[in-house]
Tab-separated table of C-alpha atoms in Angstrom:
chain	number	residue	atom	x	y	z
A	1	UNK	CA	259.181	40.930	-11.734
A	2	UNK	CA	261.602	38.404	-13.195
A	3	UNK	CA	260.501	35.932	-15.907
A	4	UNK	CA	260.599	33.136	-13.318
A	5	UNK	CA	258.339	35.092	-10.978
A	6	UNK	CA	255.892	35.798	-13.790
A	7	UNK	CA	255.945	32.097	-14.654
A	8	UNK	CA	254.901	31.289	-11.083
A	9	UNK	CA	252.127	33.868	-11.327
A	10	UNK	CA	250.963	32.300	-14.609
A	11	UNK	CA	250.848	28.777	-13.192
A	12	UNK	CA	249.039	29.960	-10.083
A	13	UNK	CA	246.633	32.049	-12.143
A	14	UNK	CA	245.425	28.996	-14.045
A	15	UNK	CA	244.578	27.249	-10.774
A	16	UNK	CA	243.063	30.400	-9.301
A	17	UNK	CA	240.780	30.887	-12.306
A	18	UNK	CA	239.348	27.412	-11.752
A	19	UNK	CA	239.200	27.830	-7.983
A	20	UNK	CA	237.349	31.142	-8.161
A	21	UNK	CA	234.761	29.644	-10.512
A	22	UNK	CA	234.143	26.738	-8.146
A	23	UNK	CA	234.414	28.407	-4.745
A	24	UNK	CA	235.783	31.939	-4.872
A	25	UNK	CA	238.856	31.524	-2.676
A	26	UNK	CA	241.599	32.158	-5.212
A	27	UNK	CA	243.207	34.973	-3.229
A	28	UNK	CA	244.316	32.290	-0.775
A	29	UNK	CA	246.970	31.455	-3.382
A	30	UNK	CA	247.680	34.698	-5.223
A	31	UNK	CA	247.963	37.122	-2.305
A	32	UNK	CA	250.695	35.270	-0.365
A	33	UNK	CA	252.500	34.398	-3.609
A	34	UNK	CA	252.761	38.021	-4.673
A	35	UNK	CA	253.917	39.099	-1.218
A	36	UNK	CA	256.548	36.341	-1.320
A	37	UNK	CA	257.684	37.614	-4.739
A	38	UNK	CA	258.406	41.024	-3.248
A	39	UNK	CA	255.220	43.047	-3.654
A	40	UNK	CA	253.945	45.069	-0.710
A	41	UNK	CA	250.683	43.830	0.840
A	42	UNK	CA	248.833	46.778	-0.715
A	43	UNK	CA	250.309	46.177	-4.164
A	44	UNK	CA	249.631	42.425	-3.911
A	45	UNK	CA	246.033	43.112	-2.923
A	46	UNK	CA	245.206	45.520	-5.752
A	47	UNK	CA	247.178	43.540	-8.352
A	48	UNK	CA	245.235	40.413	-7.458
A	49	UNK	CA	241.934	42.310	-7.623
A	50	UNK	CA	242.664	43.590	-11.121
A	51	UNK	CA	244.110	40.304	-12.360
A	52	UNK	CA	241.289	37.939	-11.398
A	53	UNK	CA	238.468	39.878	-13.087
A	54	UNK	CA	238.955	38.399	-16.601
A	55	UNK	CA	238.837	34.901	-15.110
A	56	UNK	CA	235.550	35.612	-13.359
A	57	UNK	CA	234.122	37.135	-16.535
A	58	UNK	CA	235.151	34.072	-18.521
A	59	UNK	CA	233.568	31.807	-15.892
A	60	UNK	CA	230.247	33.650	-16.320
A	61	UNK	CA	230.238	32.578	-19.964
A	62	UNK	CA	230.752	29.018	-18.783
A	63	UNK	CA	227.751	29.350	-16.446
A	64	UNK	CA	225.373	30.758	-19.071
A	65	UNK	CA	223.104	27.698	-18.813
A	66	UNK	CA	222.673	28.119	-15.039
A	67	UNK	CA	222.141	31.879	-15.415
A	68	UNK	CA	219.134	31.581	-17.732
A	69	UNK	CA	216.094	33.122	-16.083
A	70	UNK	CA	218.169	34.728	-13.308
A	71	UNK	CA	217.865	38.276	-14.679
A	72	UNK	CA	215.474	39.573	-11.973
A	73	UNK	CA	217.693	38.216	-9.207
A	74	UNK	CA	220.834	39.708	-10.736
A	75	UNK	CA	219.201	43.108	-11.276
A	76	UNK	CA	218.327	43.156	-7.591
A	77	UNK	CA	221.641	41.939	-6.194
A	78	UNK	CA	224.394	43.276	-8.478
A	79	UNK	CA	223.859	47.025	-7.764
A	80	UNK	CA	224.320	46.815	-3.956
A	81	UNK	CA	227.351	44.553	-4.428
A	82	UNK	CA	228.890	47.013	-6.919
A	83	UNK	CA	228.156	50.063	-4.757
A	84	UNK	CA	229.605	48.271	-1.754
A	85	UNK	CA	232.751	47.583	-3.756
A	86	UNK	CA	233.242	51.323	-4.310
A	87	UNK	CA	232.922	51.900	-0.581
A	88	UNK	CA	235.433	49.121	0.130
A	89	UNK	CA	237.943	50.543	-2.339
A	90	UNK	CA	237.700	53.922	-0.635
A	91	UNK	CA	238.101	52.319	2.800
A	92	UNK	CA	241.290	50.612	1.628
A	93	UNK	CA	242.994	54.001	1.529
A	94	UNK	CA	241.375	55.480	4.653
A	95	UNK	CA	241.063	52.810	7.373
A	96	UNK	CA	243.925	51.262	9.352
A	97	UNK	CA	244.800	47.914	7.796
A	98	UNK	CA	244.219	46.053	11.079
A	99	UNK	CA	240.464	46.711	10.942
A	100	UNK	CA	239.821	44.235	8.143
A	101	UNK	CA	242.796	42.076	9.086
A	102	UNK	CA	240.858	41.050	12.184
A	103	UNK	CA	237.400	41.044	10.595
A	104	UNK	CA	238.226	38.972	7.511
A	105	UNK	CA	238.869	35.592	9.200
A	106	UNK	CA	235.629	35.805	11.169
A	107	UNK	CA	233.573	36.779	8.131
A	108	UNK	CA	235.043	33.983	6.068
A	109	UNK	CA	234.542	31.368	8.767
A	110	UNK	CA	230.925	32.468	9.216
A	111	UNK	CA	230.325	32.297	5.478
A	112	UNK	CA	231.824	28.816	5.274
A	113	UNK	CA	229.675	27.527	8.128
A	114	UNK	CA	226.584	29.035	6.505
A	115	UNK	CA	227.380	27.259	3.226
A	116	UNK	CA	227.845	23.927	5.001
A	117	UNK	CA	224.624	24.244	7.007
A	118	UNK	CA	222.588	25.923	4.246
A	119	UNK	CA	220.087	23.075	3.634
A	120	UNK	CA	219.096	23.102	7.312
A	121	UNK	CA	218.722	26.881	7.598
A	122	UNK	CA	217.320	28.020	4.245
A	123	UNK	CA	213.749	26.740	4.555
A	124	UNK	CA	213.329	28.184	8.048
A	125	UNK	CA	214.585	31.609	7.039
A	126	UNK	CA	212.394	31.810	3.947
A	127	UNK	CA	209.289	30.611	5.759
A	128	UNK	CA	209.552	32.879	8.794
A	129	UNK	CA	210.141	36.335	7.322
A	130	UNK	CA	210.667	36.504	3.551
A	131	UNK	CA	210.346	40.313	3.387
A	132	UNK	CA	212.871	40.827	6.161
A	133	UNK	CA	215.167	38.273	4.546
A	134	UNK	CA	215.038	40.254	1.308
A	135	UNK	CA	216.207	43.389	3.107
A	136	UNK	CA	218.883	41.387	4.905
A	137	UNK	CA	220.081	39.958	1.605
A	138	UNK	CA	220.450	43.424	0.037
A	139	UNK	CA	222.370	44.599	3.100
A	140	UNK	CA	224.539	41.489	2.941
A	141	UNK	CA	225.316	42.105	-0.737
A	142	UNK	CA	226.397	45.663	0.046
A	143	UNK	CA	228.512	44.654	3.049
A	144	UNK	CA	230.233	41.815	1.218
A	145	UNK	CA	230.784	44.046	-1.816
A	146	UNK	CA	232.575	46.461	0.519
A	147	UNK	CA	234.675	43.609	1.872
A	148	UNK	CA	235.476	42.563	-1.703
A	149	UNK	CA	236.539	46.074	-2.622
A	150	UNK	CA	238.763	46.271	0.427
A	151	UNK	CA	240.449	42.873	0.370
A	152	UNK	CA	238.274	40.193	-1.204
A	153	UNK	CA	239.830	36.890	-0.108
A	154	UNK	CA	236.876	34.519	-0.059
A	155	UNK	CA	234.344	37.136	-1.149
A	156	UNK	CA	232.723	34.524	-3.389
A	157	UNK	CA	232.314	32.137	-0.467
A	158	UNK	CA	230.339	34.728	1.500
A	159	UNK	CA	228.231	35.581	-1.555
A	160	UNK	CA	227.477	31.874	-1.947
A	161	UNK	CA	226.452	31.600	1.691
A	162	UNK	CA	224.034	34.530	1.434
A	163	UNK	CA	222.537	33.218	-1.800
A	164	UNK	CA	222.071	29.717	-0.473
A	165	UNK	CA	220.255	30.947	2.604
A	166	UNK	CA	217.918	33.472	1.029
A	167	UNK	CA	217.628	33.062	-2.749
A	168	UNK	CA	218.085	29.561	-4.107
A	169	UNK	CA	218.585	26.042	-2.805
A	170	UNK	CA	220.036	24.949	-6.164
A	171	UNK	CA	223.785	24.821	-5.527
A	172	UNK	CA	224.712	25.164	-9.196
A	173	UNK	CA	222.521	28.219	-9.811
A	174	UNK	CA	223.837	29.664	-6.559
A	175	UNK	CA	227.386	29.178	-7.805
A	176	UNK	CA	226.628	30.836	-11.160
A	177	UNK	CA	225.020	33.895	-9.525
A	178	UNK	CA	227.904	34.012	-7.072
A	179	UNK	CA	230.336	34.360	-9.975
A	180	UNK	CA	228.426	37.354	-11.366
A	181	UNK	CA	228.432	39.055	-7.963
A	182	UNK	CA	232.099	38.241	-7.473
A	183	UNK	CA	232.876	39.750	-10.868
A	184	UNK	CA	230.936	42.906	-10.005
A	185	UNK	CA	232.687	43.359	-6.662
A	186	UNK	CA	236.194	42.737	-8.004
A	187	UNK	CA	235.540	44.512	-11.303
A	188	UNK	CA	234.338	47.808	-9.894
A	189	UNK	CA	237.182	47.931	-7.372
A	190	UNK	CA	239.626	46.851	-10.082
A	191	UNK	CA	238.705	49.796	-12.298
A	192	UNK	CA	239.278	52.170	-9.381
A	193	UNK	CA	242.603	50.536	-8.487
A	194	UNK	CA	243.793	50.674	-12.101
A	195	UNK	CA	243.871	54.464	-11.851
A	196	UNK	CA	244.648	55.061	-8.179
A	197	UNK	CA	246.642	52.172	-6.696
A	198	UNK	CA	250.135	50.640	-7.105
A	199	UNK	CA	249.123	47.800	-9.452
A	200	UNK	CA	252.025	45.683	-10.659
A	201	UNK	CA	250.951	45.566	-14.300
A	202	UNK	CA	253.180	42.741	-15.576
A	203	UNK	CA	251.837	40.453	-12.841
A	204	UNK	CA	248.259	41.682	-13.322
A	205	UNK	CA	248.355	41.066	-17.087
A	206	UNK	CA	249.783	37.559	-16.688
A	207	UNK	CA	247.245	36.778	-13.978
A	208	UNK	CA	244.424	38.115	-16.141
A	209	UNK	CA	245.407	35.931	-19.101
A	210	UNK	CA	245.736	32.715	-17.115
A	211	UNK	CA	242.641	33.165	-14.941
A	212	UNK	CA	240.680	33.764	-18.146
A	213	UNK	CA	241.727	30.276	-19.237
A	214	UNK	CA	241.034	28.698	-15.863
A	215	UNK	CA	237.637	30.317	-15.294
A	216	UNK	CA	235.658	28.357	-17.925
A	217	UNK	CA	237.435	25.154	-16.888
A	218	UNK	CA	236.327	25.701	-13.306
A	219	UNK	CA	232.776	26.395	-14.440
A	220	UNK	CA	232.721	23.094	-16.312
A	221	UNK	CA	234.166	21.176	-13.365
A	222	UNK	CA	231.647	22.646	-10.903
A	223	UNK	CA	228.744	21.633	-13.147
A	224	UNK	CA	229.589	17.974	-12.611
A	225	UNK	CA	230.006	18.216	-8.862
A	226	UNK	CA	226.971	16.976	-6.888
A	227	UNK	CA	225.272	19.743	-4.879
A	228	UNK	CA	226.479	18.347	-1.564
A	229	UNK	CA	230.039	18.040	-2.860
A	230	UNK	CA	229.949	21.596	-4.233
A	231	UNK	CA	228.780	22.979	-0.879
A	232	UNK	CA	231.448	20.939	0.876
A	233	UNK	CA	234.215	22.261	-1.400
A	234	UNK	CA	233.093	25.860	-0.903
A	235	UNK	CA	232.686	25.452	2.843
A	236	UNK	CA	235.982	23.678	3.461
A	237	UNK	CA	237.930	26.138	1.314
A	238	UNK	CA	236.292	28.938	3.254
A	239	UNK	CA	237.448	27.505	6.572
A	240	UNK	CA	240.957	26.963	5.202
A	241	UNK	CA	241.082	30.542	3.912
A	242	UNK	CA	239.819	31.899	7.247
A	243	UNK	CA	242.448	29.910	9.158
A	244	UNK	CA	245.209	31.109	6.836
A	245	UNK	CA	244.192	34.742	7.231
A	246	UNK	CA	243.952	34.355	11.006
A	247	UNK	CA	247.464	32.910	11.195
A	248	UNK	CA	248.764	35.724	8.971
A	249	UNK	CA	247.132	38.309	11.235
A	250	UNK	CA	248.839	36.997	14.359
């Protein structure tokens, strides 16, 4: 990549680091940018996956207050998300690309709607069948981890939707846990891609550095957003991401 192209990646990475901390839709910006700069879709995908991990890790530090006391929840949810990510990374090299091209917009739109309607649905789900919901949550973590390992645009939005429905009605704690899960899904796949996929390392390194700056800033911004506003931001960005992916597919 040229210095100008890397400068564009750096500027976008700063925004993406903040956006991923708040909502988890940063690939909406980085994926099309890298394709426009000349990377193949596969290279853009894996480069983005590797590059955003430091930003998510830095955001976790920014959410340490909200993560206090969440150890039991994380120990239950991180393993299926991480295992799913391995499966998704393997699927990236085995399935036809159109499979997830068509599934991704629908999954994202569903996740966004779930985030927006979460206050109305959460109490009913928890009251009716908590044990079944627990199993459904584990399955959802695995499935979304696989999606994150395969492509990952909006993976944080879907994690947030699942958490809001079945774990916590506190939007800020939900967002903090979402960042840990997002880091696990992208991080595990990123390690695999670093050794097996066509990562564009100059772009990945620049993206990593700038998202690491943006992540804590996004964590701080999200802390001051009212719960309703935070859900609205996540939900609307999810619908925008889904629409963008749908248009790209057709």
